[in-house]
Amino acid sequence: MYDVIIIGAGVNGAFIARDLAKYQLKILVIEKENDVGDVTSCANSAIIHSGYDPHPNTLKAKLNVLGNAMYDEICRDLDVEFSRLGSLTLAFSDEEAEQIPFLMERAQKNGVPVQLLNHDEILSMEPKINKQVKSALFAPSTGIINPFELVVALMENAMENGVELHLNEEVMKIIKEDNCYKIFSQCGEYSTKVVVNAAGLFADQINNMIMDSKETIIPRKGEYFVLDHFSEPFVSHVLFSIPTDQGKGVLVAPTTSQNYLIGPSSHFINEKDDFSTNQDILSQVLVSAQRMVNKIPMGKLIREFAGLRAFHVSNDFVINHQDGFINVLGMQSPGLASAPATSKMVMGFIKTYLPFVEKQNYKSKRRPLYRLNRLESEERNRLIKEHPSLGNIVCRCEQVSEGEVVDAIHRLCGATSIKGVKKRVRPGAGKCQGGFCEPLIMRILARELKQPLNKINYDNQKSYILLEKTKGGGQHDEL
Ligand SMILES: Cc1cc2nc3c(=O)[nH]c(=O)nc-3n(C[C@H](O)[C@H](O)[C@H](O)COP(=O)(O)OP(=O)(O)OC[C@H]3O[C@@H](n4cnc5c(N)ncnc54)[C@H](O)[C@@H]3O)c2cc1C
């Protein structure tokens, strides 16, 4: 019998698992994908929003502001890339400039420090912004984070403190029996006192398996461009358009890996697994971005992607509980920024069902990553002497070594797929998008996991890369 079963290992499930791991509880996380943080938590703008934008007194406003303030300590403890570089919400017309005082008032009500900037002040901070800019709202507490690292680090730390993780297992049925829940997946049946539904886009289905009050989640797609890193300075703050009813609009922002994100679009779709991108929609994204920054170096484009927001009709987060069943539902933006505070709210609910006795040996920190490409040469050389595989570069674009890939595979919550390695230490995330390094990463995965090459997938268990030998003998013998 488990004390708590968490359904879904996105950022919300992972935060809740880590917070629960501080207590003497038996905890299981069930995730249907082949890795943690593989759905919405890995396809978003990666902004830790300041919290000026959500309407006051909503859960979004409250949890965003609380969550934002918690990120410095979390990222220090878990060695996750995070930077508070501040945001500028830009007005280019008189009509847009009239919105800024309303946004300032909202910021004040939400308790978010902001500042009104004039044309000259904006351009002295960000010279690449179009000269027609009239005014801007500066929010210094806005941050950018590495969302892939975040979810992996949270789960790694949770597992180090005793949490069990089952990947590739889909919850298909839930029933209530006596004082506990029975959860059925294709792999088996589990009993638990408390269930946390953190299933993202599918949280409505999980809720509807057991609760009388039914829910609906509608996917709202956001499409992006990703630019490579380059040496000439581009933008150094998060640049937002003026928000509308559709959301926060298109942004231009650096990432923690010195790439640049341009997007997202916002439109409702029917399918929860449609991650395709569309040229017409991306063209509109580019037009919106070029209103802010004229000379976007599109020659540096390396990728397009789409993420799906889990829209609930309330347009707010739905976090509630009944009889030991807890919903974390409708977690669209700013769900990432809010996640640490969402988890604290869920802890409060769980405390009403279970005694919280602290563990004596709880570890709040995880072992830092090597991050070779960020080190001074002296320190790098010292590490390479200690671990020679750190001197063997396998990804030229992102300067990732074999030793870092091996470490990403063998840590708790380690990578088992090409995408899993890419999310953790970035081979394949650069200019060649894996063209050069992918075969090397496959071989390292096969060797370290003691699997034949054709068992190494790109992402989930159906994303085969190699099927069978097409010629006898030769270098693919290990197939
Ligand atoms: C385009 C876009 C931009 C965004 N930008 C930002 C931003 O800049 N800042 C911000 O704060 N927020 C942003 N967000 C929102 C943020 O990404 C989400 O709020 C957050 O990632 C949601 O995390 P989650 O854990 O609730 O869901 P998910 O990450 O989707 O995790 C849910 C997990 O549940 C699993 N699951 C589902 N059904 C089952 C089942 N039956 N059995 C087992 N497992 C199951 C899924 O496989 C998935 O891994 C953005 C979202 C989008 C789409």
PDB file of N, CA and C in Angstrom, residues 8-66:
ATOM      1  N   GLY A   8       1.651  11.331 -13.309  1.00  0.00           N
ATOM      2  CA  GLY A   8       2.248  12.355 -14.172  1.00  0.00           C
ATOM      3  C   GLY A   8       3.554  12.872 -13.602  1.00  0.00           C
ATOM      4  N   ALA A   9       4.618  12.786 -14.436  1.00  0.00           N
ATOM      5  CA  ALA A   9       5.944  13.270 -14.005  1.00  0.00           C
ATOM      6  C   ALA A   9       6.362  14.471 -14.828  1.00  0.00           C
ATOM      7  N   GLY A  10       5.462  15.450 -14.923  1.00  0.00           N
ATOM      8  CA  GLY A  10       5.837  16.753 -15.462  1.00  0.00           C
ATOM      9  C   GLY A  10       6.387  17.579 -14.304  1.00  0.00           C
ATOM     10  N   VAL A  11       6.477  18.887 -14.522  1.00  0.00           N
ATOM     11  CA  VAL A  11       7.077  19.720 -13.471  1.00  0.00           C
ATOM     12  C   VAL A  11       6.239  19.686 -12.197  1.00  0.00           C
ATOM     13  N   ASN A  12       4.905  19.597 -12.327  1.00  0.00           N
ATOM     14  CA  ASN A  12       4.078  19.589 -11.115  1.00  0.00           C
ATOM     15  C   ASN A  12       4.235  18.281 -10.346  1.00  0.00           C
ATOM     16  N   GLY A  13       4.138  17.149 -11.055  1.00  0.00           N
ATOM     17  CA  GLY A  13       4.317  15.860 -10.386  1.00  0.00           C
ATOM     18  C   GLY A  13       5.689  15.766  -9.733  1.00  0.00           C
ATOM     19  N   ALA A  14       6.712  16.279 -10.414  1.00  0.00           N
ATOM     20  CA  ALA A  14       8.082  16.164  -9.900  1.00  0.00           C
ATOM     21  C   ALA A  14       8.290  17.030  -8.660  1.00  0.00           C
ATOM     22  N   PHE A  15       7.739  18.248  -8.664  1.00  0.00           N
ATOM     23  CA  PHE A  15       7.865  19.102  -7.469  1.00  0.00           C
ATOM     24  C   PHE A  15       7.165  18.451  -6.269  1.00  0.00           C
ATOM     25  N   ILE A  16       5.966  17.910  -6.534  1.00  0.00           N
ATOM     26  CA  ILE A  16       5.195  17.312  -5.441  1.00  0.00           C
ATOM     27  C   ILE A  16       5.940  16.088  -4.896  1.00  0.00           C
ATOM     28  N   ALA A  17       6.521  15.289  -5.810  1.00  0.00           N
ATOM     29  CA  ALA A  17       7.282  14.100  -5.380  1.00  0.00           C
ATOM     30  C   ALA A  17       8.450  14.522  -4.493  1.00  0.00           C
ATOM     31  N   ARG A  18       9.164  15.566  -4.918  1.00  0.00           N
ATOM     32  CA  ARG A  18      10.347  15.998  -4.142  1.00  0.00           C
ATOM     33  C   ARG A  18       9.927  16.534  -2.767  1.00  0.00           C
ATOM     34  N   ASP A  19       8.858  17.316  -2.735  1.00  0.00           N
ATOM     35  CA  ASP A  19       8.418  17.866  -1.432  1.00  0.00           C
ATOM     36  C   ASP A  19       7.940  16.757  -0.503  1.00  0.00           C
ATOM     37  N   LEU A  20       7.229  15.763  -1.068  1.00  0.00           N
ATOM     38  CA  LEU A  20       6.733  14.658  -0.235  1.00  0.00           C
ATOM     39  C   LEU A  20       7.875  13.785   0.281  1.00  0.00           C
ATOM     40  N   ALA A  21       8.969  13.740  -0.493  1.00  0.00           N
ATOM     41  CA  ALA A  21      10.096  12.859  -0.142  1.00  0.00           C
ATOM     42  C   ALA A  21      10.785  13.275   1.160  1.00  0.00           C
ATOM     43  N   LYS A  22      10.457  14.460   1.660  1.00  0.00           N
ATOM     44  CA  LYS A  22      11.037  14.914   2.943  1.00  0.00           C
ATOM     45  C   LYS A  22      10.433  14.149   4.119  1.00  0.00           C
ATOM     46  N   TYR A  23       9.324  13.473   3.874  1.00  0.00           N
ATOM     47  CA  TYR A  23       8.575  12.839   4.975  1.00  0.00           C
ATOM     48  C   TYR A  23       8.588  11.323   4.849  1.00  0.00           C
ATOM     49  N   GLN A  24       8.311  10.669   5.966  1.00  0.00           N
ATOM     50  CA  GLN A  24       8.331   9.198   5.988  1.00  0.00           C
ATOM     51  C   GLN A  24       7.050   8.668   5.350  1.00  0.00           C
ATOM     52  N   LEU A  25       7.036   8.703   4.025  1.00  0.00           N
ATOM     53  CA  LEU A  25       5.860   8.269   3.263  1.00  0.00           C
ATOM     54  C   LEU A  25       6.315   7.360   2.134  1.00  0.00           C
ATOM     55  N   LYS A  26       5.451   6.436   1.734  1.00  0.00           N
ATOM     56  CA  LYS A  26       5.762   5.542   0.603  1.00  0.00           C
ATOM     57  C   LYS A  26       5.092   6.155  -0.642  1.00  0.00           C
ATOM     58  N   ILE A  27       5.938   6.565  -1.590  1.00  0.00           N
ATOM     59  CA  ILE A  27       5.443   7.383  -2.712  1.00  0.00           C
ATOM     60  C   ILE A  27       5.809   6.740  -4.041  1.00  0.00           C
ATOM     61  N   LEU A  28       4.828   6.710  -4.941  1.00  0.00           N
ATOM     62  CA  LEU A  28       5.077   6.211  -6.297  1.00  0.00           C
ATOM     63  C   LEU A  28       4.634   7.267  -7.307  1.00  0.00           C
ATOM     64  N   VAL A  29       5.472   7.489  -8.334  1.00  0.00           N
ATOM     65  CA  VAL A  29       5.087   8.355  -9.456  1.00  0.00           C
ATOM     66  C   VAL A  29       4.893   7.455 -10.674  1.00  0.00           C
ATOM     67  N   ILE A  30       3.731   7.571 -11.323  1.00  0.00           N
ATOM     68  CA  ILE A  30       3.466   6.777 -12.536  1.00  0.00           C
ATOM     69  C   ILE A  30       3.412   7.730 -13.733  1.00  0.00           C
ATOM     70  N   GLU A  31       4.219   7.428 -14.739  1.00  0.00           N
ATOM     71  CA  GLU A  31       4.325   8.304 -15.916  1.00  0.00           C
ATOM     72  C   GLU A  31       4.193   7.459 -17.178  1.00  0.00           C
ATOM     73  N   LYS A  32       3.344   7.897 -18.097  1.00  0.00           N
ATOM     74  CA  LYS A  32       3.109   7.058 -19.285  1.00  0.00           C
ATOM     75  C   LYS A  32       4.202   7.183 -20.332  1.00  0.00           C
ATOM     76  N   GLU A  33       4.977   8.257 -20.299  1.00  0.00           N
ATOM     77  CA  GLU A  33       6.042   8.424 -21.284  1.00  0.00           C
ATOM     78  C   GLU A  33       7.316   7.706 -20.828  1.00  0.00           C
ATOM     79  N   ASN A  34       8.326   7.734 -21.704  1.00  0.00           N
ATOM     80  CA  ASN A  34       9.580   7.027 -21.452  1.00  0.00           C
ATOM     81  C   ASN A  34      10.552   7.853 -20.617  1.00  0.00           C
ATOM     82  N   ASP A  35      10.154   9.089 -20.252  1.00  0.00           N
ATOM     83  CA  ASP A  35      11.046   9.960 -19.491  1.00  0.00           C
ATOM     84  C   ASP A  35      10.180  10.940 -18.700  1.00  0.00           C
ATOM     85  N   VAL A  36      10.800  11.559 -17.713  1.00  0.00           N
ATOM     86  CA  VAL A  36      10.082  12.610 -16.967  1.00  0.00           C
ATOM     87  C   VAL A  36      10.102  13.895 -17.800  1.00  0.00           C
ATOM     88  N   GLY A  37       9.150  14.782 -17.517  1.00  0.00           N
ATOM     89  CA  GLY A  37       9.124  16.091 -18.186  1.00  0.00           C
ATOM     90  C   GLY A  37       9.148  15.990 -19.690  1.00  0.00           C
ATOM     91  N   ASP A  38       8.358  15.107 -20.250  1.00  0.00           N
ATOM     92  CA  ASP A  38       8.459  14.841 -21.693  1.00  0.00           C
ATOM     93  C   ASP A  38       7.308  15.457 -22.488  1.00  0.00           C
ATOM     94  N   VAL A  39       6.367  16.112 -21.805  1.00  0.00           N
ATOM     95  CA  VAL A  39       5.224  16.651 -22.550  1.00  0.00           C
ATOM     96  C   VAL A  39       5.243  18.187 -22.433  1.00  0.00           C
ATOM     97  N   THR A  40       4.267  18.791 -21.769  1.00  0.00           N
ATOM     98  CA  THR A  40       4.222  20.264 -21.736  1.00  0.00           C
ATOM     99  C   THR A  40       5.427  20.855 -21.000  1.00  0.00           C
ATOM    100  N   SER A  41       5.932  20.128 -20.012  1.00  0.00           N
ATOM    101  CA  SER A  41       7.048  20.683 -19.239  1.00  0.00           C
ATOM    102  C   SER A  41       8.343  20.767 -20.034  1.00  0.00           C
ATOM    103  N   CYS A  42       8.368  20.178 -21.239  1.00  0.00           N
ATOM    104  CA  CYS A  42       9.591  20.332 -22.047  1.00  0.00           C
ATOM    105  C   CYS A  42       9.320  21.137 -23.312  1.00  0.00           C
ATOM    106  N   ALA A  43       8.146  21.727 -23.450  1.00  0.00           N
ATOM    107  CA  ALA A  43       7.848  22.501 -24.672  1.00  0.00           C
ATOM    108  C   ALA A  43       7.092  23.768 -24.284  1.00  0.00           C
ATOM    109  N   ASN A  44       7.827  24.710 -23.722  1.00  0.00           N
ATOM    110  CA  ASN A  44       7.220  25.969 -23.274  1.00  0.00           C
ATOM    111  C   ASN A  44       8.234  27.099 -23.424  1.00  0.00           C
ATOM    112  N   SER A  45       7.904  28.274 -22.924  1.00  0.00           N
ATOM    113  CA  SER A  45       8.819  29.422 -23.099  1.00  0.00           C
ATOM    114  C   SER A  45       9.928  29.457 -22.062  1.00  0.00           C
ATOM    115  N   ALA A  46       9.835  28.621 -21.033  1.00  0.00           N
ATOM    116  CA  ALA A  46      10.876  28.502 -20.003  1.00  0.00           C
ATOM    117  C   ALA A  46      11.077  29.792 -19.213  1.00  0.00           C
ATOM    118  N   ILE A  47      10.000  30.559 -19.063  1.00  0.00           N
ATOM    119  CA  ILE A  47      10.091  31.825 -18.327  1.00  0.00           C
ATOM    120  C   ILE A  47       9.548  31.639 -16.914  1.00  0.00           C
ATOM    121  N   ILE A  48      10.293  32.096 -15.936  1.00  0.00           N
ATOM    122  CA  ILE A  48       9.762  32.168 -14.580  1.00  0.00           C
ATOM    123  C   ILE A  48       9.173  33.578 -14.469  1.00  0.00           C
ATOM    124  N   HIS A  49       7.881  33.640 -14.808  1.00  0.00           N
ATOM    125  CA  HIS A  49       7.202  34.934 -14.899  1.00  0.00           C
ATOM    126  C   HIS A  49       7.219  35.649 -13.551  1.00  0.00           C
ATOM    127  N   SER A  50       7.218  36.986 -13.626  1.00  0.00           N
ATOM    128  CA  SER A  50       7.222  37.774 -12.382  1.00  0.00           C
ATOM    129  C   SER A  50       5.866  37.684 -11.689  1.00  0.00           C
ATOM    130  N   GLY A  51       4.778  37.623 -12.461  1.00  0.00           N
ATOM    131  CA  GLY A  51       3.439  37.543 -11.856  1.00  0.00           C
ATOM    132  C   GLY A  51       2.657  38.843 -11.968  1.00  0.00           C
ATOM    133  N   TYR A  52       3.099  39.802 -12.809  1.00  0.00           N
ATOM    134  CA  TYR A  52       2.339  41.048 -12.962  1.00  0.00           C
ATOM    135  C   TYR A  52       1.092  40.832 -13.823  1.00  0.00           C
ATOM    136  N   ASP A  53       1.094  39.770 -14.646  1.00  0.00           N
ATOM    137  CA  ASP A  53       0.068  39.624 -15.676  1.00  0.00           C
ATOM    138  C   ASP A  53      -1.244  38.960 -15.217  1.00  0.00           C
ATOM    139  N   PRO A  54      -1.214  37.882 -14.393  1.00  0.00           N
ATOM    140  CA  PRO A  54      -2.496  37.241 -14.063  1.00  0.00           C
ATOM    141  C   PRO A  54      -3.426  38.172 -13.275  1.00  0.00           C
ATOM    142  N   HIS A  55      -4.720  37.993 -13.481  1.00  0.00           N
ATOM    143  CA  HIS A  55      -5.697  38.840 -12.778  1.00  0.00           C
ATOM    144  C   HIS A  55      -5.593  38.630 -11.275  1.00  0.00           C
ATOM    145  N   PRO A  56      -5.578  39.723 -10.500  1.00  0.00           N
ATOM    146  CA  PRO A  56      -5.451  39.614  -9.037  1.00  0.00           C
ATOM    147  C   PRO A  56      -6.505  38.669  -8.454  1.00  0.00           C
ATOM    148  N   ASN A  57      -6.136  38.031  -7.369  1.00  0.00           N
ATOM    149  CA  ASN A  57      -6.996  37.100  -6.631  1.00  0.00           C
ATOM    150  C   ASN A  57      -7.272  35.778  -7.344  1.00  0.00           C
ATOM    151  N   THR A  58      -6.618  35.531  -8.464  1.00  0.00           N
ATOM    152  CA  THR A  58      -6.738  34.208  -9.070  1.00  0.00           C
ATOM    153  C   THR A  58      -5.639  33.321  -8.487  1.00  0.00           C
ATOM    154  N   LEU A  59      -5.811  31.998  -8.665  1.00  0.00           N
ATOM    155  CA  LEU A  59      -4.741  31.079  -8.232  1.00  0.00           C
ATOM    156  C   LEU A  59      -3.474  31.338  -9.035  1.00  0.00           C
ATOM    157  N   LYS A  60      -3.653  31.660 -10.323  1.00  0.00           N
ATOM    158  CA  LYS A  60      -2.492  31.944 -11.172  1.00  0.00           C
ATOM    159  C   LYS A  60      -1.656  33.079 -10.573  1.00  0.00           C
ATOM    160  N   ALA A  61      -2.333  34.151 -10.161  1.00  0.00           N
ATOM    161  CA  ALA A  61      -1.602  35.313  -9.624  1.00  0.00           C
ATOM    162  C   ALA A  61      -0.883  34.943  -8.327  1.00  0.00           C
ATOM    163  N   LYS A  62      -1.624  34.284  -7.441  1.00  0.00           N
ATOM    164  CA  LYS A  62      -1.069  33.972  -6.117  1.00  0.00           C
ATOM    165  C   LYS A  62       0.128  33.012  -6.226  1.00  0.00           C
ATOM    166  N   LEU A  63      -0.068  31.920  -6.962  1.00  0.00           N
ATOM    167  CA  LEU A  63       0.980  30.884  -7.005  1.00  0.00           C
ATOM    168  C   LEU A  63       2.165  31.324  -7.858  1.00  0.00           C
ATOM    169  N   ASN A  64       1.911  32.153  -8.879  1.00  0.00           N
ATOM    170  CA  ASN A  64       3.017  32.642  -9.708  1.00  0.00           C
ATOM    171  C   ASN A  64       3.982  33.475  -8.858  1.00  0.00           C
ATOM    172  N   VAL A  65       3.425  34.403  -8.094  1.00  0.00           N
ATOM    173  CA  VAL A  65       4.294  35.311  -7.318  1.00  0.00           C
ATOM    174  C   VAL A  65       5.045  34.531  -6.240  1.00  0.00           C
ATOM    175  N   LEU A  66       4.330  33.627  -5.563  1.00  0.00           N
ATOM    176  CA  LEU A  66       4.998  32.815  -4.518  1.00  0.00           C
ATOM    177  C   LEU A  66       6.052  31.905  -5.143  1.00  0.00           C
TER     178      LEU A  66
END
